[in-house]
PDB file of C-alpha atoms in Angstrom:
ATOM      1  CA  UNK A   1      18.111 -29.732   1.422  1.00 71.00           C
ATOM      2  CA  UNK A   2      14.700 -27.878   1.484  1.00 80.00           C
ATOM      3  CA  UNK A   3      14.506 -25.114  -0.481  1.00 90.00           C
ATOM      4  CA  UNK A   4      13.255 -21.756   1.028  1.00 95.00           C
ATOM      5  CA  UNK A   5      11.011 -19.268   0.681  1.00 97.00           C
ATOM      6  CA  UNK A   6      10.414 -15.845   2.430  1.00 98.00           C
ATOM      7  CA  UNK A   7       6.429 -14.719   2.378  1.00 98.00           C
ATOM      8  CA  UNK A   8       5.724 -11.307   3.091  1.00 98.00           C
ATOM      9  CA  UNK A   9       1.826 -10.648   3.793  1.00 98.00           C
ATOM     10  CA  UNK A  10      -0.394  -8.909   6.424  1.00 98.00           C
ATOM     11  CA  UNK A  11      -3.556 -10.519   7.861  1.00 98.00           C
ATOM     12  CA  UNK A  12      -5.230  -7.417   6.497  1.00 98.00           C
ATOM     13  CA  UNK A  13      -4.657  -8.476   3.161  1.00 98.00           C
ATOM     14  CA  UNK A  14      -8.011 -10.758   1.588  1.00 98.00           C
ATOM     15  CA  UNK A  15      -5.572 -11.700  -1.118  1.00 98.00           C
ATOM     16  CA  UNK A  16      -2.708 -13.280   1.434  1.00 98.00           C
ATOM     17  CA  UNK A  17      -6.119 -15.057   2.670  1.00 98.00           C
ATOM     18  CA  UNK A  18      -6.977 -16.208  -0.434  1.00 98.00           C
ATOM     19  CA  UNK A  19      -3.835 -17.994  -1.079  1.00 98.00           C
ATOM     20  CA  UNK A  20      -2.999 -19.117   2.097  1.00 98.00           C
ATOM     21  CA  UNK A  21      -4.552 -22.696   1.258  1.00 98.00           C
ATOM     22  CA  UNK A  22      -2.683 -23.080  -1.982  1.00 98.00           C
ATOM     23  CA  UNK A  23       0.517 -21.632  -0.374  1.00 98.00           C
ATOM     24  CA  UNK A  24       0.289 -24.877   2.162  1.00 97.00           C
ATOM     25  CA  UNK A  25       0.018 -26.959  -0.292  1.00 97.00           C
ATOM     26  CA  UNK A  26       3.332 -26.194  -1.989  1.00 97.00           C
ATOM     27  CA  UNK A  27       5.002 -26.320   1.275  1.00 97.00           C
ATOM     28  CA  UNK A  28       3.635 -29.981   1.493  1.00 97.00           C
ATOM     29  CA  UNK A  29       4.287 -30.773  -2.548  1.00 97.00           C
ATOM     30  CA  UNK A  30       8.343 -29.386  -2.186  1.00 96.00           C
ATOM     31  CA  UNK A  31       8.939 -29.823   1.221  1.00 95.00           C
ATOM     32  CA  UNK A  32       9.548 -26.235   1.677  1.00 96.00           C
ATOM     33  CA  UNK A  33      11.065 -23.863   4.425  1.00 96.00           C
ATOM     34  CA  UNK A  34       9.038 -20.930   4.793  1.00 97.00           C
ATOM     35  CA  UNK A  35       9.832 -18.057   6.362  1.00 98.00           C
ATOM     36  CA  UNK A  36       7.150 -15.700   7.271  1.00 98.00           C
ATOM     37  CA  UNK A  37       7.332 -12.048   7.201  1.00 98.00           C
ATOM     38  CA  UNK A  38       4.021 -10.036   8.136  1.00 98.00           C
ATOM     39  CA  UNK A  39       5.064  -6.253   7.357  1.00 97.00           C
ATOM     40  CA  UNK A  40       3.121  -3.337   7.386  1.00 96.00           C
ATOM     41  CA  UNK A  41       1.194  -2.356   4.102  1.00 93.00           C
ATOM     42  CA  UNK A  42       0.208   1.105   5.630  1.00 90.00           C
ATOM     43  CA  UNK A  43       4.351   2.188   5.343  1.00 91.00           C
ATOM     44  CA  UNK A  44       5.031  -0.281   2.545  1.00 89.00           C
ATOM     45  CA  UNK A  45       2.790   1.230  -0.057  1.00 83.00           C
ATOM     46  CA  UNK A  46       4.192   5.012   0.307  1.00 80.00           C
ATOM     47  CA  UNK A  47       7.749   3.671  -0.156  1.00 76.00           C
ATOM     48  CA  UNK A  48       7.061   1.359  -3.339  1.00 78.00           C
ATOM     49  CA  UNK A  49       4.510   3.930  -4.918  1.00 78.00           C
ATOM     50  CA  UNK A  50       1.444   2.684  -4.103  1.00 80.00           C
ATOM     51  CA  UNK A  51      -1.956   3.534  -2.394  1.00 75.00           C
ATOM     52  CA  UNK A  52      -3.892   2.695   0.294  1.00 81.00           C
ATOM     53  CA  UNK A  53      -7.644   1.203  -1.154  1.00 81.00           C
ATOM     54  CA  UNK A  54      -9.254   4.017  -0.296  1.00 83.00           C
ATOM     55  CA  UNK A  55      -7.563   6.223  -2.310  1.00 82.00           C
ATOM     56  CA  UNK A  56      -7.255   4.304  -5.116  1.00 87.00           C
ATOM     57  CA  UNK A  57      -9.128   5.095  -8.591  1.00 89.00           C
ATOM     58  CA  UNK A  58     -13.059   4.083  -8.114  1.00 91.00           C
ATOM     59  CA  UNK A  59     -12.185   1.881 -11.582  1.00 95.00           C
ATOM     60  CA  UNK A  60      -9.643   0.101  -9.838  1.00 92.00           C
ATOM     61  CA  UNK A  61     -12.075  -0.394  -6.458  1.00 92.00           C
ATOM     62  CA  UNK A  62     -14.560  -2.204  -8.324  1.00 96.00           C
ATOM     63  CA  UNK A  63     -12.458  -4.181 -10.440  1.00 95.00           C
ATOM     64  CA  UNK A  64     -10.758  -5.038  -6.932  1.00 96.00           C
ATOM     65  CA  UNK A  65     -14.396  -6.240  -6.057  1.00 97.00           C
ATOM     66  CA  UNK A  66     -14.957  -9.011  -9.122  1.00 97.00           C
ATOM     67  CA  UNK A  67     -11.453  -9.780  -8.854  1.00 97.00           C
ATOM     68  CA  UNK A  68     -12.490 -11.154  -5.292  1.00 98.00           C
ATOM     69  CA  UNK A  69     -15.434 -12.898  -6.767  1.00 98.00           C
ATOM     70  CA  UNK A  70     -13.378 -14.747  -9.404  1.00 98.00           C
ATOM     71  CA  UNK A  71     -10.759 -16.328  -7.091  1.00 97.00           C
ATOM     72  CA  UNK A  72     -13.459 -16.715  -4.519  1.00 98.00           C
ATOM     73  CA  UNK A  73     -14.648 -19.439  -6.847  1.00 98.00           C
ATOM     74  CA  UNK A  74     -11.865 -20.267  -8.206  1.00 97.00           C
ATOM     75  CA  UNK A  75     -10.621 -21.200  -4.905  1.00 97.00           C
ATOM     76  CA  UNK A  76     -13.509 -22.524  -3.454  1.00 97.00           C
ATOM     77  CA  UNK A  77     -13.526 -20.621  -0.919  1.00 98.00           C
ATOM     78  CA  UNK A  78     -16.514 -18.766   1.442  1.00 97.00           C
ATOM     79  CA  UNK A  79     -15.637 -15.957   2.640  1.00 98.00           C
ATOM     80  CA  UNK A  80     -17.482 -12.104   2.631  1.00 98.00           C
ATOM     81  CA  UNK A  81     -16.117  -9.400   0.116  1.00 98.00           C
ATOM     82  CA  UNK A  82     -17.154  -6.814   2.712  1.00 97.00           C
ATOM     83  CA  UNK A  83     -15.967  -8.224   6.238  1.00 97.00           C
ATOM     84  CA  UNK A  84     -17.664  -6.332   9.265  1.00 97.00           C
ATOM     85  CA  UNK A  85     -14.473  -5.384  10.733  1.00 97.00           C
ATOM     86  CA  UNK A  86     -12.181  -4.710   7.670  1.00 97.00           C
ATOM     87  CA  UNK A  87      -9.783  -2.481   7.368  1.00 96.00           C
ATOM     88  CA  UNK A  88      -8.444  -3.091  10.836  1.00 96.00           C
ATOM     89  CA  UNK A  89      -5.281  -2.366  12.253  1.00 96.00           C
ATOM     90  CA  UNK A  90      -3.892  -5.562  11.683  1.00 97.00           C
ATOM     91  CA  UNK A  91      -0.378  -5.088  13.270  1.00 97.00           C
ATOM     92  CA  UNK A  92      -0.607  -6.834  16.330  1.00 98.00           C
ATOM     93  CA  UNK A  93      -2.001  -9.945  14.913  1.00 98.00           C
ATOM     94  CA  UNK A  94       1.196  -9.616  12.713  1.00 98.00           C
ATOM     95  CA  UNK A  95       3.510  -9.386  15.396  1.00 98.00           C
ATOM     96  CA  UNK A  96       2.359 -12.568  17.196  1.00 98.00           C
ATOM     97  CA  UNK A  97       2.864 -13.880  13.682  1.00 98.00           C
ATOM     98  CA  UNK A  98       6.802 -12.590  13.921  1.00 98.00           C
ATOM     99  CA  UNK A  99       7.047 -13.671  18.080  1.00 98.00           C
ATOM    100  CA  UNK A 100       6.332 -16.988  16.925  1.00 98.00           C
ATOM    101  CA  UNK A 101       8.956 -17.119  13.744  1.00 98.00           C
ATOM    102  CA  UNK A 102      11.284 -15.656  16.386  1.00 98.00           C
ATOM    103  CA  UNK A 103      10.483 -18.592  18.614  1.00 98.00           C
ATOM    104  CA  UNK A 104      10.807 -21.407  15.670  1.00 97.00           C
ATOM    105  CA  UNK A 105       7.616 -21.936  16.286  1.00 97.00           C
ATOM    106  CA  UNK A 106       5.462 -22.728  13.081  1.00 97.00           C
ATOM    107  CA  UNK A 107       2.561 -19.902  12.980  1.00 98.00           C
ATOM    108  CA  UNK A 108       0.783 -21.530   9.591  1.00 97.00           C
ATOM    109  CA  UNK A 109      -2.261 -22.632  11.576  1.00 98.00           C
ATOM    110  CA  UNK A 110      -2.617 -19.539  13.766  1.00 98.00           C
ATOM    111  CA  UNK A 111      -2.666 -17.691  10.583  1.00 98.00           C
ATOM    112  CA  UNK A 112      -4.784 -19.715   8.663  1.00 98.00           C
ATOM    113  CA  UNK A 113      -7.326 -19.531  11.392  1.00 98.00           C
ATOM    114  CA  UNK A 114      -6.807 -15.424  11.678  1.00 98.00           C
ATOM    115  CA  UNK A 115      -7.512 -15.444   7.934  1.00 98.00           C
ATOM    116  CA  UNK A 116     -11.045 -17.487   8.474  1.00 98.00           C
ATOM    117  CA  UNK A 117     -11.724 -15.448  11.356  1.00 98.00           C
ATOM    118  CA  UNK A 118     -11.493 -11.979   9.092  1.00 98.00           C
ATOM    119  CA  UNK A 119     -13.145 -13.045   6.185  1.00 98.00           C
ATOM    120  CA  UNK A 120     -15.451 -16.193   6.875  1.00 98.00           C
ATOM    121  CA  UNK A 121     -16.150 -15.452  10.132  1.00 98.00           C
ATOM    122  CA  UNK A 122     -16.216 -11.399  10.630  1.00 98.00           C
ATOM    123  CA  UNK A 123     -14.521 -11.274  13.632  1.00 98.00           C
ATOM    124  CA  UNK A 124     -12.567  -7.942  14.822  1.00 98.00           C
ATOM    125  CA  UNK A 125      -8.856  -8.934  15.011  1.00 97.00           C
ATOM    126  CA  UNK A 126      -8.329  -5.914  16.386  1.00 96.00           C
ATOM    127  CA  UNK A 127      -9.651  -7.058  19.522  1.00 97.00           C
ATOM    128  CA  UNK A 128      -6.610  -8.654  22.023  1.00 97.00           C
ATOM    129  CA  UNK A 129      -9.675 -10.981  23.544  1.00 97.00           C
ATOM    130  CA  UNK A 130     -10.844 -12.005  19.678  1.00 97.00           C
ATOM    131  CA  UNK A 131      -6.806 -12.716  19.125  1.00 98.00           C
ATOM    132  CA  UNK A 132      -7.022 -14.610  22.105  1.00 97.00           C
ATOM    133  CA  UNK A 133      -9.880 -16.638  21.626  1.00 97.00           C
ATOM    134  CA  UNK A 134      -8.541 -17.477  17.723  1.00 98.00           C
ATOM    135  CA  UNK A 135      -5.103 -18.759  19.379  1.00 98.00           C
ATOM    136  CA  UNK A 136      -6.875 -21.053  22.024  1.00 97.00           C
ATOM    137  CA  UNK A 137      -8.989 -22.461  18.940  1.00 96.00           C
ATOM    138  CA  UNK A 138      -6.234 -23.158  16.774  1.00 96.00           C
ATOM    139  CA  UNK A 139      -4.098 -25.006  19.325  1.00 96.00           C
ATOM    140  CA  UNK A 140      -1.951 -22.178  20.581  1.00 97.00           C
ATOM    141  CA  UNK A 141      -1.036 -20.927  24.312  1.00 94.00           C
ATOM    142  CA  UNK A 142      -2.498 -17.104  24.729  1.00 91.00           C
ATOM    143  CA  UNK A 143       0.475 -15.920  25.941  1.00 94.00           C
ATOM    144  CA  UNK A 144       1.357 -15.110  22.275  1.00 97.00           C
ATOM    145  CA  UNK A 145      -0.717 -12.427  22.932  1.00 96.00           C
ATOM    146  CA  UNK A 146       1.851 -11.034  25.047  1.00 97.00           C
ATOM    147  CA  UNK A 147       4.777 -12.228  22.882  1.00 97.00           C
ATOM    148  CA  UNK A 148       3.411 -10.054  19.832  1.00 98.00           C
ATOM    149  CA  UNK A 149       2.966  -7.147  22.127  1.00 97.00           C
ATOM    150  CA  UNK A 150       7.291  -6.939  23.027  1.00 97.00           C
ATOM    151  CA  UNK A 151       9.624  -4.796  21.794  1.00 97.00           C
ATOM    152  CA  UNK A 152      11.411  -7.935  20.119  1.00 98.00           C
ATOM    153  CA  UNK A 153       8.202  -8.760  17.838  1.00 98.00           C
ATOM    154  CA  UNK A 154       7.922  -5.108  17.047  1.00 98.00           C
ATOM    155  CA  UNK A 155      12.040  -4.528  15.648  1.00 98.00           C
ATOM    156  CA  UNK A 156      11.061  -8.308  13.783  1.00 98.00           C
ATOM    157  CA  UNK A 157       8.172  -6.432  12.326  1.00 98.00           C
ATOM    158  CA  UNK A 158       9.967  -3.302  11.259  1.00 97.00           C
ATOM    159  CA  UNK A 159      12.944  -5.440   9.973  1.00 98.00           C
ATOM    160  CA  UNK A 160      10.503  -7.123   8.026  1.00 98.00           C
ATOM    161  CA  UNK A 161       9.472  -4.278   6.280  1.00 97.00           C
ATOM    162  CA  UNK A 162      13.358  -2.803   5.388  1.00 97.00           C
ATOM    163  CA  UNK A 163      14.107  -6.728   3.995  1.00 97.00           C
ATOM    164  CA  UNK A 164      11.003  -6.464   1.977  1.00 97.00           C
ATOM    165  CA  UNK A 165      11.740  -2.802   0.652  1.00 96.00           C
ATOM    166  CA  UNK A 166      14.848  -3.981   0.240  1.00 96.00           C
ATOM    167  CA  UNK A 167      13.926  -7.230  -1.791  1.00 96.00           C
ATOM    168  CA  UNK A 168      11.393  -5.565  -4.264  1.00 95.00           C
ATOM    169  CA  UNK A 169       8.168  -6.181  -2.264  1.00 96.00           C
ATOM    170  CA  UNK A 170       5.228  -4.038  -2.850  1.00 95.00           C
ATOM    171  CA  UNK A 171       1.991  -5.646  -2.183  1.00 95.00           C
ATOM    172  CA  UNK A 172       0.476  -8.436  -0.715  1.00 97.00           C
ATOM    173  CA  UNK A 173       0.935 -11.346  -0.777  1.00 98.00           C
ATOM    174  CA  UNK A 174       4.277 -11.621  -2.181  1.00 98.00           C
ATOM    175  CA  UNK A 175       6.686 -14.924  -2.336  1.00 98.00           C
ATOM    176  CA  UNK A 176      10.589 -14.601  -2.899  1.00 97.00           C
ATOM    177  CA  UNK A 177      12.363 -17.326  -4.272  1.00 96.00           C
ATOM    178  CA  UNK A 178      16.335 -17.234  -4.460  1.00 93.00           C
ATOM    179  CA  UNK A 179      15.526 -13.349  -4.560  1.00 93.00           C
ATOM    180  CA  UNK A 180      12.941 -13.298  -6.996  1.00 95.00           C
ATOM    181  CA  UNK A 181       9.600 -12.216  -6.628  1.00 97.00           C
ATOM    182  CA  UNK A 182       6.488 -13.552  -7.344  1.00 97.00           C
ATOM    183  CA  UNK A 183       3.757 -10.898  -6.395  1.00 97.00           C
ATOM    184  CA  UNK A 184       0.443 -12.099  -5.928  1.00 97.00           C
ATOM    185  CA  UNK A 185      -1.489 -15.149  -5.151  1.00 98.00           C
ATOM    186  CA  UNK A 186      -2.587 -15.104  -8.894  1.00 97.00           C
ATOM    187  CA  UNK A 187       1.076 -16.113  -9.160  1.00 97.00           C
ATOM    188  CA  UNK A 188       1.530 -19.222  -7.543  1.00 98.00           C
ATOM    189  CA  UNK A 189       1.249 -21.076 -10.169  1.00 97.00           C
ATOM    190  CA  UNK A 190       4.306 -19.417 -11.243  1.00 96.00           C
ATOM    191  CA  UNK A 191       5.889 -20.410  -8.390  1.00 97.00           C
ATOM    192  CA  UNK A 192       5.199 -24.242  -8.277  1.00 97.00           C
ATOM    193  CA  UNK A 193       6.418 -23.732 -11.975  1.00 96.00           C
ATOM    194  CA  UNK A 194       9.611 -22.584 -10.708  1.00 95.00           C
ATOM    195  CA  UNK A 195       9.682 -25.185  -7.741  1.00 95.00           C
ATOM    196  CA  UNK A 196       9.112 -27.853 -10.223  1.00 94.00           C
ATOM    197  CA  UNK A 197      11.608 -27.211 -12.861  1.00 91.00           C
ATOM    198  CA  UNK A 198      14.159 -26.075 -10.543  1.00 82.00           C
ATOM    199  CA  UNK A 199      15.176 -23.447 -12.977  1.00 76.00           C
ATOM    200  CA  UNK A 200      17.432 -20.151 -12.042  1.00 72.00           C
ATOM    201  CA  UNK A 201      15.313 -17.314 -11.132  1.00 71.00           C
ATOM    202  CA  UNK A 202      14.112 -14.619 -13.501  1.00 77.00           C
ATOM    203  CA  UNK A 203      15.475 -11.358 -13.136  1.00 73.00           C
ATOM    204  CA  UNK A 204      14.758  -7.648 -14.246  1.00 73.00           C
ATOM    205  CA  UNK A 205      18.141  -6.878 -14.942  1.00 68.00           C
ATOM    206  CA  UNK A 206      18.492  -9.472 -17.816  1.00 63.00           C
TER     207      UNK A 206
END
């Protein structure tokens, strides 16, 4: 029986991009279910205690900065620590993300390619014909378009965000196994670890 895993992320978050790859690869490795959960960062971080970047300390802002650098290499990845069009409002990419987790469709590739599109590319995924064009090019209809604009992608995208208040989440990217949370995609490592071994989750309560 495949083993699953709930991944809650925005496509405004260059650290859900950065891990995106690696996060494919354990699907492959364990033969995972994943179940995909783009929420919205703007209303998660005043509920958990955080803050937006822009009001965050300048110390932490350009730490933030060589952080990107480091797993940018690390990675191997190509992508622009400034992107032209970032911060963006991100939330109807999202919801076509949720439309097609409605539909059982897999959106892996549509996201992937939303991901490149921000950060490698600079393109404004704010823009419905930009969306459009990145769902031709990674072999999806553009009627998602339409799907992610509905009233049933936008209660999938607000119930997202209660299950992930509700399950601990407080940043993004962030990958819950049997409840627990691994935070981060500096923590997947941690998570193939736990994949691996098949040991009983960790919890703060202990």
């Amino acid at each position: 029986m495949k083993r699953k895993l709930d991944v809650y992320f925005s496509l405004l978050s260059p650290w859900a991009y950065i891990g995106h790859g690696e996060l494919q690869g354990l699907v492959a490795k364990h033969g995972l279910k994943v179940d995909y959960r783009p929420m919205a960062l703007s209303q998660v971080f005043p509920e958990s205690g955080g803050l937006p970047l822009a009001k965050r300390h300048p110390a932490r802002q350009k730490y933030r900065i060589v952080e990107l650098q480091r797993w940018r290499e690390k990675r191997g990845l190509d992508f622009h620590l400034h992107p032209a069009f970032w911060p963006f409002d991100p939330s109807l990419g999202d919801r076509i993300v949720c439309a097609m987790v409605l539909a059982a469709l897999d959106p892996a590739k549509f996201i992937g390619a939303a991901f490149a599109g921000i950060f490698e590319q600079q393109r404004n995924l704010a823009d419905k014909a930009e969306i459009a064009a990145i769902l031709r090019e990674s072999g999806y209809d553009a009627h998602w378009l339409e799907r992610g604009e509905s009233g049933e992608a936008e209660i999938a995208y607000q119930r997202n965000l209660a299950l992930a208040l509700e399950a601990g989440v407080f940043g993004s990217p962030s990958y819950v196994l049997d409840g627990e949370v691994f935070w981060g995609q500096d923590r997947l490592d941690l998570l193939d670890d736990a994949l691996t071994t098949g040991r009983k989750s960790f919890s703060a309560d202990a």
